[in-house]
Amino acid sequence: MRILVTGVRGQLGHDVAEELKTRGHETIGVDIEEMDITDEAAVWQTVRQVRPDAVIHCAAWTAVDAAEEEANAEKIMRINRDGTAYLAAACRKIACRMMYISTDYVFDGTGETPWEPDCRAYAPLNLYGKSKLAGEEAVSSLLEKFFIVRIAWVFGKNGNNFIKTMLRLAETHDSLRVVNDQIGTPTYTRDLSRLLADMIETEKYGYYHATNEGGYISWADFAAEIFRQAGKATKVIPVTTAEYGLSKAARPYNSRLDKSKLSSAGFRLLPDWRDALHRYLQELKNG
């Protein structure tokens, strides 16, 4: 297949492109330098020239707190809503399938029941969630051949993430306060990329949720396991979101995602997050 990957220099886009290449797919990776997704003409020109069989749309504004700043409000909607709509419209013109990477932030994060992929009780708490939901709506309204895959707590080699932050802070702190009332499951981009490649090779379209396996944990639990595996003596002090404060954007307490639809569709689930963390730490060590 000929596959166009957006956001190829990001955490996920990089690994998706590498996975596709190992499978022998003709992979064309673009980032803002090659295709500014907020430029409708540029999007159409790129898609028309590449004429992909499928597009995996990883490019997005993901700085959740920065999105709440008034100066950035219009920009995040241009990227996550309008850019996605331009790409979906281009896919429609050439009749190619599209995969859109979304987030648990489209829900309000209440309760303790895992969110099901076909749940339509959307109620994003912040502008990032609203912009990603707008992107979902653009894809589903313009296309029939689409995958919308919601993920959470992502970590990969490229870019910043929670693990890198914890390891950096551990160098200068004997203890760290980490929230214990936001619950979810981490997602390793290498494992996710394998799943996304599996999915794009099929026509099992629809909404899906994807994270690593291993159960639901808090950020404090995650931090403690990071330090344990990394051999750090830093102590984790669990605190509530209210006690922690600082964040400009409201965060969901319940980021539990139901992934049973992956199994019912015949897709192989991701490995345990603890195993993923071990492999990721090795990846960081090896450079």
PDB file of C-alpha atoms in Angstrom:
ATOM      1  CA  MET A   1       0.000   0.000   0.000  1.00  0.00           C
ATOM      2  CA  ARG A   2       0.959   3.643  -0.506  1.00  0.00           C
ATOM      3  CA  ILE A   3       0.428   5.354   2.840  1.00  0.00           C
ATOM      4  CA  LEU A   4       0.740   9.021   3.797  1.00  0.00           C
ATOM      5  CA  VAL A   5       1.662   9.683   7.449  1.00  0.00           C
ATOM      6  CA  THR A   6       1.261  13.184   8.887  1.00  0.00           C
ATOM      7  CA  GLY A   7       3.203  14.424  11.916  1.00  0.00           C
ATOM      8  CA  VAL A   8       6.100  12.156  10.978  1.00  0.00           C
ATOM      9  CA  ARG A   9       8.561  13.912  13.289  1.00  0.00           C
ATOM     10  CA  GLY A  10       6.350  13.479  16.340  1.00  0.00           C
ATOM     11  CA  GLN A  11       6.312  10.684  18.929  1.00  0.00           C
ATOM     12  CA  LEU A  12       3.727   8.564  17.171  1.00  0.00           C
ATOM     13  CA  GLY A  13       4.124   9.600  13.534  1.00  0.00           C
ATOM     14  CA  HIS A  14       7.803   8.634  13.511  1.00  0.00           C
ATOM     15  CA  ASP A  15       7.147   5.130  14.835  1.00  0.00           C
ATOM     16  CA  VAL A  16       4.129   4.589  12.575  1.00  0.00           C
ATOM     17  CA  ALA A  17       6.193   5.447   9.493  1.00  0.00           C
ATOM     18  CA  GLU A  18       9.012   3.125  10.592  1.00  0.00           C
ATOM     19  CA  GLU A  19       6.586   0.249  11.220  1.00  0.00           C
ATOM     20  CA  LEU A  20       4.949   0.678   7.819  1.00  0.00           C
ATOM     21  CA  LYS A  21       8.331   0.703   6.082  1.00  0.00           C
ATOM     22  CA  THR A  22       9.363  -2.576   7.759  1.00  0.00           C
ATOM     23  CA  ARG A  23       6.222  -4.136   6.283  1.00  0.00           C
ATOM     24  CA  GLY A  24       7.129  -3.060   2.784  1.00  0.00           C
ATOM     25  CA  HIS A  25       4.517  -0.322   2.420  1.00  0.00           C
ATOM     26  CA  GLU A  26       5.446   2.704   0.322  1.00  0.00           C
ATOM     27  CA  THR A  27       5.440   5.251   3.118  1.00  0.00           C
ATOM     28  CA  ILE A  28       5.433   9.022   2.620  1.00  0.00           C
ATOM     29  CA  GLY A  29       5.951  10.954   5.842  1.00  0.00           C
ATOM     30  CA  VAL A  30       5.197  14.668   6.097  1.00  0.00           C
ATOM     31  CA  ASP A  31       5.337  17.281   8.816  1.00  0.00           C
ATOM     32  CA  ILE A  32       4.651  20.996   8.832  1.00  0.00           C
ATOM     33  CA  GLU A  33       7.681  21.743   6.629  1.00  0.00           C
ATOM     34  CA  GLU A  34       6.335  19.509   3.849  1.00  0.00           C
ATOM     35  CA  MET A  35       2.587  20.072   4.367  1.00  0.00           C
ATOM     36  CA  ASP A  36       1.000  22.653   6.649  1.00  0.00           C
ATOM     37  CA  ILE A  37      -2.341  21.030   7.452  1.00  0.00           C
ATOM     38  CA  THR A  38      -3.901  24.434   8.176  1.00  0.00           C
ATOM     39  CA  ASP A  39      -3.367  25.363   4.507  1.00  0.00           C
ATOM     40  CA  GLU A  40      -6.234  23.746   2.598  1.00  0.00           C
ATOM     41  CA  ALA A  41      -4.574  24.223  -0.805  1.00  0.00           C
ATOM     42  CA  ALA A  42      -1.310  22.698   0.429  1.00  0.00           C
ATOM     43  CA  VAL A  43      -3.135  19.691   1.858  1.00  0.00           C
ATOM     44  CA  TRP A  44      -4.964  19.027  -1.383  1.00  0.00           C
ATOM     45  CA  GLN A  45      -1.813  19.522  -3.451  1.00  0.00           C
ATOM     46  CA  THR A  46       0.108  16.979  -1.340  1.00  0.00           C
ATOM     47  CA  VAL A  47      -2.670  14.386  -1.319  1.00  0.00           C
ATOM     48  CA  ARG A  48      -3.258  14.830  -5.037  1.00  0.00           C
ATOM     49  CA  GLN A  49       0.443  14.361  -5.797  1.00  0.00           C
ATOM     50  CA  VAL A  50       0.975  11.405  -3.444  1.00  0.00           C
ATOM     51  CA  ARG A  51      -2.387   9.749  -4.217  1.00  0.00           C
ATOM     52  CA  PRO A  52      -2.156   7.442  -1.200  1.00  0.00           C
ATOM     53  CA  ASP A  53      -4.260   4.350  -0.617  1.00  0.00           C
ATOM     54  CA  ALA A  54      -4.528   5.433   3.010  1.00  0.00           C
ATOM     55  CA  VAL A  55      -3.685   8.350   5.289  1.00  0.00           C
ATOM     56  CA  ILE A  56      -2.704   7.991   8.948  1.00  0.00           C
ATOM     57  CA  HIS A  57      -3.198  11.398  10.526  1.00  0.00           C
ATOM     58  CA  CYS A  58      -0.866  11.762  13.526  1.00  0.00           C
ATOM     59  CA  ALA A  59      -0.237  15.511  13.260  1.00  0.00           C
ATOM     60  CA  ALA A  60      -1.953  17.500  16.006  1.00  0.00           C
ATOM     61  CA  TRP A  61      -1.646  20.208  18.613  1.00  0.00           C
ATOM     62  CA  THR A  62      -1.108  18.221  21.835  1.00  0.00           C
ATOM     63  CA  ALA A  63       0.027  20.881  24.358  1.00  0.00           C
ATOM     64  CA  VAL A  64      -3.041  20.647  26.581  1.00  0.00           C
ATOM     65  CA  ASP A  65      -2.314  23.500  29.004  1.00  0.00           C
ATOM     66  CA  ALA A  66      -0.978  25.872  26.337  1.00  0.00           C
ATOM     67  CA  ALA A  67      -4.238  25.377  24.429  1.00  0.00           C
ATOM     68  CA  GLU A  68      -6.075  27.181  27.230  1.00  0.00           C
ATOM     69  CA  GLU A  69      -4.145  30.395  26.604  1.00  0.00           C
ATOM     70  CA  GLU A  70      -6.334  32.857  24.728  1.00  0.00           C
ATOM     71  CA  ALA A  71      -3.593  33.556  22.191  1.00  0.00           C
ATOM     72  CA  ASN A  72      -3.562  29.875  21.158  1.00  0.00           C
ATOM     73  CA  ALA A  73      -7.300  29.160  21.047  1.00  0.00           C
ATOM     74  CA  GLU A  74      -7.764  29.921  17.361  1.00  0.00           C
ATOM     75  CA  LYS A  75      -4.545  28.160  16.383  1.00  0.00           C
ATOM     76  CA  ILE A  76      -5.403  24.844  18.053  1.00  0.00           C
ATOM     77  CA  MET A  77      -8.778  24.754  16.299  1.00  0.00           C
ATOM     78  CA  ARG A  78      -7.135  25.493  12.959  1.00  0.00           C
ATOM     79  CA  ILE A  79      -4.781  22.564  13.473  1.00  0.00           C
ATOM     80  CA  ASN A  80      -6.948  19.907  15.118  1.00  0.00           C
ATOM     81  CA  ARG A  81     -10.326  20.745  13.569  1.00  0.00           C
ATOM     82  CA  ASP A  82      -9.750  22.566  10.286  1.00  0.00           C
ATOM     83  CA  GLY A  83      -6.562  20.731   9.316  1.00  0.00           C
ATOM     84  CA  THR A  84      -8.255  17.393   9.907  1.00  0.00           C
ATOM     85  CA  ALA A  85     -11.271  18.492   7.879  1.00  0.00           C
ATOM     86  CA  TYR A  86      -9.040  19.554   4.961  1.00  0.00           C
ATOM     87  CA  LEU A  87      -7.309  16.191   5.031  1.00  0.00           C
ATOM     88  CA  ALA A  88     -10.573  14.261   5.233  1.00  0.00           C
ATOM     89  CA  ALA A  89     -11.990  16.247   2.310  1.00  0.00           C
ATOM     90  CA  ALA A  90      -8.887  15.477   0.259  1.00  0.00           C
ATOM     91  CA  CYS A  91      -9.199  11.773   1.110  1.00  0.00           C
ATOM     92  CA  ARG A  92     -12.802  11.887  -0.025  1.00  0.00           C
ATOM     93  CA  LYS A  93     -11.817  13.334  -3.397  1.00  0.00           C
ATOM     94  CA  ILE A  94      -9.453  10.467  -4.177  1.00  0.00           C
ATOM     95  CA  ALA A  95     -11.505   7.795  -2.349  1.00  0.00           C
ATOM     96  CA  CYS A  96      -8.778   6.724   0.068  1.00  0.00           C
ATOM     97  CA  ARG A  97      -9.195   5.499   3.633  1.00  0.00           C
ATOM     98  CA  MET A  98      -8.185   7.649   6.591  1.00  0.00           C
ATOM     99  CA  MET A  99      -7.110   6.937  10.155  1.00  0.00           C
ATOM    100  CA  TYR A 100      -7.486   9.746  12.698  1.00  0.00           C
ATOM    101  CA  ILE A 101      -5.679   9.543  16.033  1.00  0.00           C
ATOM    102  CA  SER A 102      -7.875  10.956  18.788  1.00  0.00           C
ATOM    103  CA  THR A 103      -7.990  10.995  22.577  1.00  0.00           C
ATOM    104  CA  ASP A 104      -9.933  10.060  25.695  1.00  0.00           C
ATOM    105  CA  TYR A 105     -10.266  13.823  26.255  1.00  0.00           C
ATOM    106  CA  VAL A 106     -13.391  13.848  24.067  1.00  0.00           C
ATOM    107  CA  PHE A 107     -15.194  12.493  27.177  1.00  0.00           C
ATOM    108  CA  ASP A 108     -15.691  14.286  30.487  1.00  0.00           C
ATOM    109  CA  GLY A 109     -13.709  11.753  32.505  1.00  0.00           C
ATOM    110  CA  THR A 110     -16.339  11.163  35.164  1.00  0.00           C
ATOM    111  CA  GLY A 111     -17.214   7.870  36.853  1.00  0.00           C
ATOM    112  CA  GLU A 112     -15.148   4.706  36.938  1.00  0.00           C
ATOM    113  CA  THR A 113     -16.598   2.753  34.013  1.00  0.00           C
ATOM    114  CA  PRO A 114     -14.277   2.381  30.999  1.00  0.00           C
ATOM    115  CA  TRP A 115     -15.366   4.474  28.020  1.00  0.00           C
ATOM    116  CA  GLU A 116     -16.557   2.368  25.100  1.00  0.00           C
ATOM    117  CA  PRO A 117     -15.375   3.343  21.596  1.00  0.00           C
ATOM    118  CA  ASP A 118     -18.898   3.749  20.220  1.00  0.00           C
ATOM    119  CA  CYS A 119     -20.071   5.869  23.172  1.00  0.00           C
ATOM    120  CA  ARG A 120     -21.395   9.229  21.981  1.00  0.00           C
ATOM    121  CA  ALA A 121     -21.616  10.941  25.394  1.00  0.00           C
ATOM    122  CA  TYR A 122     -19.063  13.542  24.370  1.00  0.00           C
ATOM    123  CA  ALA A 123     -18.343  16.310  26.872  1.00  0.00           C
ATOM    124  CA  PRO A 124     -14.719  17.489  26.601  1.00  0.00           C
ATOM    125  CA  LEU A 125     -13.434  19.415  29.610  1.00  0.00           C
ATOM    126  CA  ASN A 126     -10.892  21.596  27.826  1.00  0.00           C
ATOM    127  CA  LEU A 127     -10.120  23.194  24.481  1.00  0.00           C
ATOM    128  CA  TYR A 128      -7.752  20.406  23.469  1.00  0.00           C
ATOM    129  CA  GLY A 129     -10.544  17.852  23.905  1.00  0.00           C
ATOM    130  CA  LYS A 130     -13.006  20.069  22.052  1.00  0.00           C
ATOM    131  CA  SER A 131     -10.607  20.491  19.136  1.00  0.00           C
ATOM    132  CA  LYS A 132      -9.956  16.744  18.872  1.00  0.00           C
ATOM    133  CA  LEU A 133     -13.681  16.011  18.994  1.00  0.00           C
ATOM    134  CA  ALA A 134     -14.206  18.535  16.196  1.00  0.00           C
ATOM    135  CA  GLY A 135     -11.603  16.611  14.203  1.00  0.00           C
ATOM    136  CA  GLU A 136     -13.461  13.351  14.830  1.00  0.00           C
ATOM    137  CA  GLU A 137     -16.702  14.925  13.638  1.00  0.00           C
ATOM    138  CA  ALA A 138     -15.036  16.193  10.473  1.00  0.00           C
ATOM    139  CA  VAL A 139     -13.723  12.731   9.624  1.00  0.00           C
ATOM    140  CA  SER A 140     -16.974  10.887  10.362  1.00  0.00           C
ATOM    141  CA  SER A 141     -19.108  13.394   8.454  1.00  0.00           C
ATOM    142  CA  LEU A 142     -16.937  13.484   5.326  1.00  0.00           C
ATOM    143  CA  LEU A 143     -15.844   9.843   5.010  1.00  0.00           C
ATOM    144  CA  GLU A 144     -17.220   6.335   5.105  1.00  0.00           C
ATOM    145  CA  LYS A 145     -13.851   4.563   5.057  1.00  0.00           C
ATOM    146  CA  PHE A 146     -12.339   5.811   8.305  1.00  0.00           C
ATOM    147  CA  PHE A 147     -10.761   4.658  11.535  1.00  0.00           C
ATOM    148  CA  ILE A 148     -10.942   6.862  14.622  1.00  0.00           C
ATOM    149  CA  VAL A 149      -8.531   5.517  17.230  1.00  0.00           C
ATOM    150  CA  ARG A 150      -8.540   7.090  20.698  1.00  0.00           C
ATOM    151  CA  ILE A 151      -5.402   6.734  22.785  1.00  0.00           C
ATOM    152  CA  ALA A 152      -4.167   7.988  26.174  1.00  0.00           C
ATOM    153  CA  TRP A 153      -1.002   8.600  28.205  1.00  0.00           C
ATOM    154  CA  VAL A 154       1.318   8.278  25.205  1.00  0.00           C
ATOM    155  CA  PHE A 155       5.082   7.855  25.407  1.00  0.00           C
ATOM    156  CA  GLY A 156       7.672   7.385  22.665  1.00  0.00           C
ATOM    157  CA  LYS A 157      11.252   8.202  21.770  1.00  0.00           C
ATOM    158  CA  ASN A 158      10.562  11.485  19.969  1.00  0.00           C
ATOM    159  CA  GLY A 159       9.313  14.509  21.886  1.00  0.00           C
ATOM    160  CA  ASN A 160       8.444  14.976  25.555  1.00  0.00           C
ATOM    161  CA  ASN A 161       6.352  12.692  27.743  1.00  0.00           C
ATOM    162  CA  PHE A 162       5.629  11.784  31.359  1.00  0.00           C
ATOM    163  CA  ILE A 163       8.432   9.217  31.613  1.00  0.00           C
ATOM    164  CA  LYS A 164      11.094  11.632  30.403  1.00  0.00           C
ATOM    165  CA  THR A 165       9.794  14.274  32.807  1.00  0.00           C
ATOM    166  CA  MET A 166       9.902  11.894  35.774  1.00  0.00           C
ATOM    167  CA  LEU A 167      13.427  10.741  34.953  1.00  0.00           C
ATOM    168  CA  ARG A 168      14.622  14.324  34.572  1.00  0.00           C
ATOM    169  CA  LEU A 169      13.073  15.427  37.873  1.00  0.00           C
ATOM    170  CA  ALA A 170      14.462  12.371  39.650  1.00  0.00           C
ATOM    171  CA  GLU A 171      17.959  13.724  39.026  1.00  0.00           C
ATOM    172  CA  THR A 172      17.315  16.686  41.329  1.00  0.00           C
ATOM    173  CA  HIS A 173      14.492  15.553  43.658  1.00  0.00           C
ATOM    174  CA  ASP A 174      14.400  13.028  46.498  1.00  0.00           C
ATOM    175  CA  SER A 175      10.604  12.965  46.307  1.00  0.00           C
ATOM    176  CA  LEU A 176       7.907  14.045  43.868  1.00  0.00           C
ATOM    177  CA  ARG A 177       4.205  14.808  44.301  1.00  0.00           C
ATOM    178  CA  VAL A 178       2.194  12.930  41.637  1.00  0.00           C
ATOM    179  CA  VAL A 179      -1.585  12.807  41.237  1.00  0.00           C
ATOM    180  CA  ASN A 180      -3.320   9.585  42.230  1.00  0.00           C
ATOM    181  CA  ASP A 181      -6.953  10.294  41.272  1.00  0.00           C
ATOM    182  CA  GLN A 182      -6.575  10.383  37.485  1.00  0.00           C
ATOM    183  CA  ILE A 183      -6.844   6.799  36.242  1.00  0.00           C
ATOM    184  CA  GLY A 184      -5.881   5.304  32.868  1.00  0.00           C
ATOM    185  CA  THR A 185      -3.329   3.143  31.058  1.00  0.00           C
ATOM    186  CA  PRO A 186      -0.089   4.174  29.296  1.00  0.00           C
ATOM    187  CA  THR A 187       0.452   3.714  25.564  1.00  0.00           C
ATOM    188  CA  TYR A 188       3.871   2.992  24.011  1.00  0.00           C
ATOM    189  CA  THR A 189       4.127   4.357  20.480  1.00  0.00           C
ATOM    190  CA  ARG A 190       6.096   1.352  19.184  1.00  0.00           C
ATOM    191  CA  ASP A 191       3.374  -1.048  20.306  1.00  0.00           C
ATOM    192  CA  LEU A 192       0.602   1.254  19.100  1.00  0.00           C
ATOM    193  CA  SER A 193       2.266   1.643  15.701  1.00  0.00           C
ATOM    194  CA  ARG A 194       2.160  -2.106  15.166  1.00  0.00           C
ATOM    195  CA  LEU A 195      -1.566  -2.113  15.925  1.00  0.00           C
ATOM    196  CA  LEU A 196      -2.290   0.886  13.691  1.00  0.00           C
ATOM    197  CA  ALA A 197      -0.435  -0.798  10.832  1.00  0.00           C
ATOM    198  CA  ASP A 198      -2.472  -3.971  11.413  1.00  0.00           C
ATOM    199  CA  MET A 199      -5.668  -1.918  11.284  1.00  0.00           C
ATOM    200  CA  ILE A 200      -4.898   0.159   8.183  1.00  0.00           C
ATOM    201  CA  GLU A 201      -4.258  -3.056   6.256  1.00  0.00           C
ATOM    202  CA  THR A 202      -7.913  -4.021   6.800  1.00  0.00           C
ATOM    203  CA  GLU A 203     -11.318  -2.559   6.031  1.00  0.00           C
ATOM    204  CA  LYS A 204     -12.613  -2.980   9.597  1.00  0.00           C
ATOM    205  CA  TYR A 205     -13.537   0.678   9.845  1.00  0.00           C
ATOM    206  CA  GLY A 206     -14.994   2.453  12.852  1.00  0.00           C
ATOM    207  CA  TYR A 207     -14.160   3.801  16.292  1.00  0.00           C
ATOM    208  CA  TYR A 208     -11.577   2.027  18.462  1.00  0.00           C
ATOM    209  CA  HIS A 209      -9.734   2.524  21.725  1.00  0.00           C
ATOM    210  CA  ALA A 210      -6.103   1.498  22.087  1.00  0.00           C
ATOM    211  CA  THR A 211      -3.658   1.540  25.006  1.00  0.00           C
ATOM    212  CA  ASN A 212      -1.274  -1.033  26.400  1.00  0.00           C
ATOM    213  CA  GLU A 213      -2.734  -3.822  28.530  1.00  0.00           C
ATOM    214  CA  GLY A 214      -2.019  -4.394  32.224  1.00  0.00           C
ATOM    215  CA  GLY A 215      -4.967  -2.757  33.933  1.00  0.00           C
ATOM    216  CA  TYR A 216      -5.832   0.754  35.015  1.00  0.00           C
ATOM    217  CA  ILE A 217      -3.436   2.791  37.145  1.00  0.00           C
ATOM    218  CA  SER A 218      -2.901   6.326  38.450  1.00  0.00           C
ATOM    219  CA  TRP A 219      -0.117   8.677  37.414  1.00  0.00           C
ATOM    220  CA  ALA A 220       1.394   8.079  40.865  1.00  0.00           C
ATOM    221  CA  ASP A 221       1.406   4.319  40.225  1.00  0.00           C
ATOM    222  CA  PHE A 222       3.061   4.930  36.864  1.00  0.00           C
ATOM    223  CA  ALA A 223       5.727   7.174  38.371  1.00  0.00           C
ATOM    224  CA  ALA A 224       6.532   4.613  41.079  1.00  0.00           C
ATOM    225  CA  GLU A 225       7.036   1.885  38.466  1.00  0.00           C
ATOM    226  CA  ILE A 226       9.187   4.181  36.333  1.00  0.00           C
ATOM    227  CA  PHE A 227      11.514   4.817  39.281  1.00  0.00           C
ATOM    228  CA  ARG A 228      11.551   1.148  40.247  1.00  0.00           C
ATOM    229  CA  GLN A 229      12.513  -0.032  36.774  1.00  0.00           C
ATOM    230  CA  ALA A 230      14.990   2.814  36.272  1.00  0.00           C
ATOM    231  CA  GLY A 231      16.669   2.104  39.620  1.00  0.00           C
ATOM    232  CA  LYS A 232      15.841   5.545  41.037  1.00  0.00           C
ATOM    233  CA  ALA A 233      15.422   6.132  44.792  1.00  0.00           C
ATOM    234  CA  THR A 234      12.999   9.032  44.287  1.00  0.00           C
ATOM    235  CA  LYS A 235       9.922   8.660  46.494  1.00  0.00           C
ATOM    236  CA  VAL A 236       6.457   9.230  45.037  1.00  0.00           C
ATOM    237  CA  ILE A 237       4.057  11.210  47.219  1.00  0.00           C
ATOM    238  CA  PRO A 238       0.473  10.568  45.987  1.00  0.00           C
ATOM    239  CA  VAL A 239      -1.747  13.673  45.967  1.00  0.00           C
ATOM    240  CA  THR A 240      -5.159  14.538  44.582  1.00  0.00           C
ATOM    241  CA  THR A 241      -5.570  16.710  41.511  1.00  0.00           C
ATOM    242  CA  ALA A 242      -6.903  19.488  43.745  1.00  0.00           C
ATOM    243  CA  GLU A 243      -3.888  19.242  46.047  1.00  0.00           C
ATOM    244  CA  TYR A 244      -1.494  19.261  43.100  1.00  0.00           C
ATOM    245  CA  GLY A 245      -3.014  22.324  41.388  1.00  0.00           C
ATOM    246  CA  LEU A 246      -0.950  24.132  38.708  1.00  0.00           C
ATOM    247  CA  SER A 247      -2.657  22.814  35.530  1.00  0.00           C
ATOM    248  CA  LYS A 248      -4.407  25.412  33.385  1.00  0.00           C
ATOM    249  CA  ALA A 249      -6.556  22.797  31.650  1.00  0.00           C
ATOM    250  CA  ALA A 250      -9.036  20.544  33.432  1.00  0.00           C
ATOM    251  CA  ARG A 251      -7.985  16.886  33.225  1.00  0.00           C
ATOM    252  CA  PRO A 252     -10.290  13.837  33.102  1.00  0.00           C
ATOM    253  CA  TYR A 253     -10.263  11.692  36.235  1.00  0.00           C
ATOM    254  CA  ASN A 254     -11.455   8.656  34.328  1.00  0.00           C
ATOM    255  CA  SER A 255      -9.281   7.889  31.306  1.00  0.00           C
ATOM    256  CA  ARG A 256     -10.151   4.189  31.335  1.00  0.00           C
ATOM    257  CA  LEU A 257     -10.682   3.045  27.744  1.00  0.00           C
ATOM    258  CA  ASP A 258     -12.552  -0.142  26.839  1.00  0.00           C
ATOM    259  CA  LYS A 259     -10.497  -2.019  24.236  1.00  0.00           C
ATOM    260  CA  SER A 260     -12.675  -5.101  23.807  1.00  0.00           C
ATOM    261  CA  LYS A 261     -13.679  -3.976  20.305  1.00  0.00           C
ATOM    262  CA  LEU A 262     -10.098  -4.591  19.172  1.00  0.00           C
ATOM    263  CA  SER A 263     -10.366  -8.239  20.202  1.00  0.00           C
ATOM    264  CA  SER A 264     -13.804  -8.705  18.664  1.00  0.00           C
ATOM    265  CA  ALA A 265     -12.461  -7.293  15.378  1.00  0.00           C
ATOM    266  CA  GLY A 266      -9.587  -9.767  15.455  1.00  0.00           C
ATOM    267  CA  PHE A 267      -6.784  -7.337  16.257  1.00  0.00           C
ATOM    268  CA  ARG A 268      -3.915  -8.334  18.546  1.00  0.00           C
ATOM    269  CA  LEU A 269      -3.888  -6.346  21.781  1.00  0.00           C
ATOM    270  CA  LEU A 270      -0.861  -4.375  22.940  1.00  0.00           C
ATOM    271  CA  PRO A 271       1.526  -5.877  25.531  1.00  0.00           C
ATOM    272  CA  ASP A 272       1.405  -5.111  29.262  1.00  0.00           C
ATOM    273  CA  TRP A 273       2.400  -1.500  30.005  1.00  0.00           C
ATOM    274  CA  ARG A 274       5.084  -2.664  32.456  1.00  0.00           C
ATOM    275  CA  ASP A 275       6.761  -4.635  29.674  1.00  0.00           C
ATOM    276  CA  ALA A 276       6.383  -1.637  27.367  1.00  0.00           C
ATOM    277  CA  LEU A 277       8.013   0.599  29.989  1.00  0.00           C
ATOM    278  CA  HIS A 278      10.939  -1.819  30.304  1.00  0.00           C
ATOM    279  CA  ARG A 279      11.521  -1.812  26.533  1.00  0.00           C
ATOM    280  CA  TYR A 280      11.161   1.954  26.373  1.00  0.00           C
ATOM    281  CA  LEU A 281      13.745   2.532  29.100  1.00  0.00           C
ATOM    282  CA  GLN A 282      16.097   0.298  27.149  1.00  0.00           C
ATOM    283  CA  GLU A 283      15.378   2.327  24.025  1.00  0.00           C
ATOM    284  CA  LEU A 284      16.263   5.548  25.852  1.00  0.00           C
ATOM    285  CA  LYS A 285      19.439   3.968  27.254  1.00  0.00           C
ATOM    286  CA  ASN A 286      20.524   2.825  23.806  1.00  0.00           C
ATOM    287  CA  GLY A 287      19.979   6.266  22.343  1.00  0.00           C
TER     288      GLY A 287
END
